[in-house]
Short mmCIF file of C-alpha atoms in Angstrom, two decimals:
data_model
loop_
_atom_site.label_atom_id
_atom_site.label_comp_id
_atom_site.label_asym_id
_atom_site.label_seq_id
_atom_site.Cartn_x
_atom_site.Cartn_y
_atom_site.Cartn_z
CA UNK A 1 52.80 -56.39 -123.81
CA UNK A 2 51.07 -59.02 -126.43
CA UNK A 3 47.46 -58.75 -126.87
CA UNK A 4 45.68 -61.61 -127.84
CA UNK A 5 42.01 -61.49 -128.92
CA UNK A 6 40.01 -64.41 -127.98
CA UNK A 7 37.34 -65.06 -130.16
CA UNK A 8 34.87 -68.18 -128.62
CA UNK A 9 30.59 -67.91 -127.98
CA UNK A 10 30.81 -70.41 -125.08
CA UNK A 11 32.03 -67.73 -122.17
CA UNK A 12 33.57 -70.25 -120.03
CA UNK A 13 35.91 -71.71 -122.10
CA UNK A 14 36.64 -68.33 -123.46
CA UNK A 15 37.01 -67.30 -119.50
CA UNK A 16 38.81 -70.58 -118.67
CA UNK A 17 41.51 -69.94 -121.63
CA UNK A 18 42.22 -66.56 -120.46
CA UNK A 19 42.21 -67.34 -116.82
CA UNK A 20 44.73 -70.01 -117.04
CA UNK A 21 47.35 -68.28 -120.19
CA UNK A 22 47.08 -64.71 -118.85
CA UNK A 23 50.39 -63.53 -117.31
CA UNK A 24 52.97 -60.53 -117.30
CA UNK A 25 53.44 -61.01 -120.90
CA UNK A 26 49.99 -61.35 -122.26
CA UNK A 27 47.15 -59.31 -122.34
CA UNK A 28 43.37 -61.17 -123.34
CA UNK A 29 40.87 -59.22 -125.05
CA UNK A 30 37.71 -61.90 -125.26
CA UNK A 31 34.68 -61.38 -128.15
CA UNK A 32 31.41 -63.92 -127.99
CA UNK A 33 30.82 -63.41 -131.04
CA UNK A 34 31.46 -61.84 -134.60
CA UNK A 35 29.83 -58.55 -134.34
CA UNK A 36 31.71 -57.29 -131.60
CA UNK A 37 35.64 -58.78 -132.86
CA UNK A 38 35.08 -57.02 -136.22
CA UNK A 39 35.29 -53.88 -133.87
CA UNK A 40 38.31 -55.28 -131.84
CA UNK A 41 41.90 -52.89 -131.68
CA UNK A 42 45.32 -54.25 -133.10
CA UNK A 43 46.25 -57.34 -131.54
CA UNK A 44 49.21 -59.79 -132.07
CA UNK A 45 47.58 -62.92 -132.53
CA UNK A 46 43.62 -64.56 -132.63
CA UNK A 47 42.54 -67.29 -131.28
CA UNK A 48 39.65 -68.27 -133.53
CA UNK A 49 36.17 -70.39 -132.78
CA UNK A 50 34.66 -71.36 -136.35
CA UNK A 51 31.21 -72.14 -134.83
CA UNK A 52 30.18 -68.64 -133.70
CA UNK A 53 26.36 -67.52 -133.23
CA UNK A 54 26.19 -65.04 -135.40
CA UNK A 55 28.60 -66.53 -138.58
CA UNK A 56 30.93 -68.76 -139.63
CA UNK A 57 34.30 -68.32 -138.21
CA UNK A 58 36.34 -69.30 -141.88
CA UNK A 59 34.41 -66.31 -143.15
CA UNK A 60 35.74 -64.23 -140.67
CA UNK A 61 39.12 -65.71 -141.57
CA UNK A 62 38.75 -64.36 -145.33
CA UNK A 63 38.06 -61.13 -143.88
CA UNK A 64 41.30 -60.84 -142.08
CA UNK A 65 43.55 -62.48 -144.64
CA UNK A 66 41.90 -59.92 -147.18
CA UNK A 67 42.41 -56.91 -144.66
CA UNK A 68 46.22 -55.32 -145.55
CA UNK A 69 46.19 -54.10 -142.15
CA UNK A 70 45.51 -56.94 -140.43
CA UNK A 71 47.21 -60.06 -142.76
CA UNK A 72 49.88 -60.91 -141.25
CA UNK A 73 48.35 -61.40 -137.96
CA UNK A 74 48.73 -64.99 -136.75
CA UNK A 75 45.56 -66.50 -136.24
CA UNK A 76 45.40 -69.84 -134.76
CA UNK A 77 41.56 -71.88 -135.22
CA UNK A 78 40.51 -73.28 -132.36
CA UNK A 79 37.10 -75.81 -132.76
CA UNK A 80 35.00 -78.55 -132.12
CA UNK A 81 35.29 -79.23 -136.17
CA UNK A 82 38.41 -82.44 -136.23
CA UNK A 83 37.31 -83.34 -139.97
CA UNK A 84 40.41 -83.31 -142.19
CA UNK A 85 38.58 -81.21 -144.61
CA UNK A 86 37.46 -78.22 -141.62
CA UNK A 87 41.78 -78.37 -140.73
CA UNK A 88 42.79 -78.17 -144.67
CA UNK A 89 40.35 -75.09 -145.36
CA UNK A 90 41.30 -72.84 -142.34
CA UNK A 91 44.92 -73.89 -143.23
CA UNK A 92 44.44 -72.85 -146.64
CA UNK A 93 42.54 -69.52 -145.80
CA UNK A 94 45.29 -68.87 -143.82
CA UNK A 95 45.38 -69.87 -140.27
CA UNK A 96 48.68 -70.66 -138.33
CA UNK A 97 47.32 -73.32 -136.57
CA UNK A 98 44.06 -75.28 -135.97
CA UNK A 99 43.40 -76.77 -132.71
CA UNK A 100 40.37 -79.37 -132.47
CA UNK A 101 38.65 -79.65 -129.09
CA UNK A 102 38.91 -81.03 -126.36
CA UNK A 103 42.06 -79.60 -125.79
CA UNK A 104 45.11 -79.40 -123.86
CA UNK A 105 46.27 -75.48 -122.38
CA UNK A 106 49.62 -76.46 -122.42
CA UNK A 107 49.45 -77.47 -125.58
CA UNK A 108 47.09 -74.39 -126.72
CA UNK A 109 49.90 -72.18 -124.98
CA UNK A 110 52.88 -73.73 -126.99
CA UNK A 111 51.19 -73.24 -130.24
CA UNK A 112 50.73 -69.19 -128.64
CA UNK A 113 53.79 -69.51 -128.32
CA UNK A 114 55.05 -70.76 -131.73
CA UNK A 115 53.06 -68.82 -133.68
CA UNK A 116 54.17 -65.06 -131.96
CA UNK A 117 57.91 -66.27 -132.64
CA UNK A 118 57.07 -66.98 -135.94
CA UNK A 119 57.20 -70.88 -135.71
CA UNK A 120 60.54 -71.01 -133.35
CA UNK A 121 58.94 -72.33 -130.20
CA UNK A 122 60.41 -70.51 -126.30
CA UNK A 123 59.52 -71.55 -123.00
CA UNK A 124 60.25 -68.92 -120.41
CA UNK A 125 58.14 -69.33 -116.80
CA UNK A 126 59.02 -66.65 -114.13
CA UNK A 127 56.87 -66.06 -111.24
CA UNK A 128 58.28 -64.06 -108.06
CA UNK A 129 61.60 -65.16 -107.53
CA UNK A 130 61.05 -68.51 -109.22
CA UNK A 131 62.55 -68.38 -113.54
CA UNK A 132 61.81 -71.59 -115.29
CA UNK A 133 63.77 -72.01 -119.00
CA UNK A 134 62.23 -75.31 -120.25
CA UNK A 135 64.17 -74.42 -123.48
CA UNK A 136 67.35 -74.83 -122.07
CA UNK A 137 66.37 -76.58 -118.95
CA UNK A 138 67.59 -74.30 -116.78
CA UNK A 139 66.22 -73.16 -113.41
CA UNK A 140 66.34 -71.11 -110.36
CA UNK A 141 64.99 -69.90 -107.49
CA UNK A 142 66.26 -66.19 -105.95
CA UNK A 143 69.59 -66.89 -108.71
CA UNK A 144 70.28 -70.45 -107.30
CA UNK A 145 70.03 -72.83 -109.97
CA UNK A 146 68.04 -75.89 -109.47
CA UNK A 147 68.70 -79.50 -110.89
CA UNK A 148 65.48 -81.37 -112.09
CA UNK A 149 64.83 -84.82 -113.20
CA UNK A 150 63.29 -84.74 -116.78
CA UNK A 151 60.41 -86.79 -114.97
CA UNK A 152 60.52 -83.00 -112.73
CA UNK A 153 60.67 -80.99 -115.42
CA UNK A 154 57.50 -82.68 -117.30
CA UNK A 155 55.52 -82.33 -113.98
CA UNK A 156 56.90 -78.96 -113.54
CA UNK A 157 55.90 -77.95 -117.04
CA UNK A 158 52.51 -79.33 -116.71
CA UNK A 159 51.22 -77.54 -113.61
CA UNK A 160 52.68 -73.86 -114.98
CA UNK A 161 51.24 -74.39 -118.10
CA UNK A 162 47.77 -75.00 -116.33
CA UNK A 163 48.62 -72.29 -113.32
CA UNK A 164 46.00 -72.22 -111.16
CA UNK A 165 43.83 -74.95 -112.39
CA UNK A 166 43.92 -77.91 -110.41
CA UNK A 167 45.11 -81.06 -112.54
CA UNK A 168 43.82 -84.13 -111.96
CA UNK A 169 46.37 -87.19 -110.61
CA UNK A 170 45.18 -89.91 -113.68
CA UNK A 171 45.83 -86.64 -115.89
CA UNK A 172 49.09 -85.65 -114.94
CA UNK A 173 49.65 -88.97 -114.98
CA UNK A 174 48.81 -89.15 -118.85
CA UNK A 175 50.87 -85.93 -119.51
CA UNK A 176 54.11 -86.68 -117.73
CA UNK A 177 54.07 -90.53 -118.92
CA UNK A 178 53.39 -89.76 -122.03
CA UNK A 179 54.21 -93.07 -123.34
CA UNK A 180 52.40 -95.51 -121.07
CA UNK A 181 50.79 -93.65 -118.03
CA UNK A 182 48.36 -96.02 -117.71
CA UNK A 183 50.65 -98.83 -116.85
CA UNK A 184 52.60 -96.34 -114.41
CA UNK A 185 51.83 -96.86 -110.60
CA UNK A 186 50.38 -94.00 -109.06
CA UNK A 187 52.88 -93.99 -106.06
CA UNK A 188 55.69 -92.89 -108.81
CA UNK A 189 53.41 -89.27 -109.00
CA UNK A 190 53.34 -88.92 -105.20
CA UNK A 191 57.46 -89.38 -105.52
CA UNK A 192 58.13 -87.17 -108.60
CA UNK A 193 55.81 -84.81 -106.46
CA UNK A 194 57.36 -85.05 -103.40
CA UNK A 195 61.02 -84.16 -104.89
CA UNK A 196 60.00 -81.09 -107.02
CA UNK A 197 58.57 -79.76 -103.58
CA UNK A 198 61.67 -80.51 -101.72
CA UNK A 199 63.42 -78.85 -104.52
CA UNK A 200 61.50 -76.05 -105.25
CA UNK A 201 59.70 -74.82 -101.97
CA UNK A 202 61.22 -73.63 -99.11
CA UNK A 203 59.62 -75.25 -96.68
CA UNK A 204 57.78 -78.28 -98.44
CA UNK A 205 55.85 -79.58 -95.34
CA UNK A 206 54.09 -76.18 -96.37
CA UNK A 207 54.00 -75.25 -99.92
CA UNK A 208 53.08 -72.12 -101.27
CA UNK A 209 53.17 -73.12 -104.96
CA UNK A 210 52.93 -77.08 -105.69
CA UNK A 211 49.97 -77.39 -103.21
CA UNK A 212 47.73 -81.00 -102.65
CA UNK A 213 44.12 -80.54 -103.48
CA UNK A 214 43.09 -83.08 -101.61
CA UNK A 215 40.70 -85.41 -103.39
CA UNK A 216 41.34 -83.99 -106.69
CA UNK A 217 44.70 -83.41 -107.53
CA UNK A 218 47.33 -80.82 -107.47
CA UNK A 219 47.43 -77.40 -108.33
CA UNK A 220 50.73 -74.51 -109.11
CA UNK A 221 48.98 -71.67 -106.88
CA UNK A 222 49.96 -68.21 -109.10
CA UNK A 223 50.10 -64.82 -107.14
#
């Protein structure tokens, strides 16, 4: 198992962050503030707030970089701080990454990601008999291997990345259209939709996973 220590004062983004990257691989240890992560076990990577209530997060940074013990630990910043100057000094202190908010969990979970490999990015989803490989775009249900559209696989991507979290249509529609979502029609989500279901549920009249929250969105219900 990985342990990650989440270090962030405001307890529902700290919750929210765990809730939706936690799986079989992961395990969250969560700190609201400085006192109580300077006491934290071994862990495999940080995820780092620089506005903290008891210090300064870069601070904490120096302590770690300066700790033999705990140096090479990948530590990726993660703050409400987007001035170029705030990115160059936890870069130069020697954070991994540094993610401004607001932010995106998919995008929070590929730079996880990234940063445990050592900078060579993987993309491995498996949940019951379901194994997603968005590396090599390969996937399966109970061993039979599915074809996706890359439209598919983008949607597909999406709603694991935020498992459990119900997404918004205008924002999946920003996410999967990447390039132009706003001038996309909102019928061609209902389609893209309606194919991964046919594709991926058993019986999509009555999905268990890719489930319609009515009036909001939809949502990739984990176990």
């Amino acid at each position: 198992m990985i342990r990650i220590a989440v270090i962030e004062d405001d307890r529902n983004l700290n919750d929210g962050i765990v809730l939706a990257l936690k799986n079989e691989e992961y395990i969250f240890e969560q700190y609201y503030d400085l006192q109580s992560a300077r006491r934290m076990e071994p862990v495999d990577l940080i995820v780092l707030d620089i506005n903290l209530p008891d210090g300064n997060g870069f601070d904490f940074l120096k302590e770690l970089k300066a700790d033999v013990a705990r140096r090479d630990v990948p530590v990726i910043v993660l703050t409400a701080n987007d001035l170029e100057t705030d990115e160059l000094k936890g870069l130069q202190l020697g954070a991994d990454d540094y993610i401004t908010k607001p932010f995106s969990l998919m995008v929070l979970r590929a730079r996880i990601e990234k940063a445990l490999r050592g900078g060579v990015p993987a993309r491995l989803y498996t949940q019951d008999d379901f194994r997603f490989d968005f590396d090599r775009m390969k996937f399966a249900r109970g061993g039979r291997e599915i074809d996706l559209s890359k439209t598919e696989q983008k949607l597909l991507r999406v709603l694991t990345d935020n498992a459990g979290i119900t997404m918004a249509r205008s924002r999946l529609m920003e996410l999967v259209w990447e390039d132009g979502g706003e001038y996309v029609d909102e019928n061609a989500l209902s389609v893209t939709v309606k194919r991964l279901r046919d594709k991926l549920e058993e019986d999509s009249a009555k999905p268990i996973y890719l489930q319609t929250v009515y009036g909001s969105g939809y949502v990739w219900r984990k176990p």
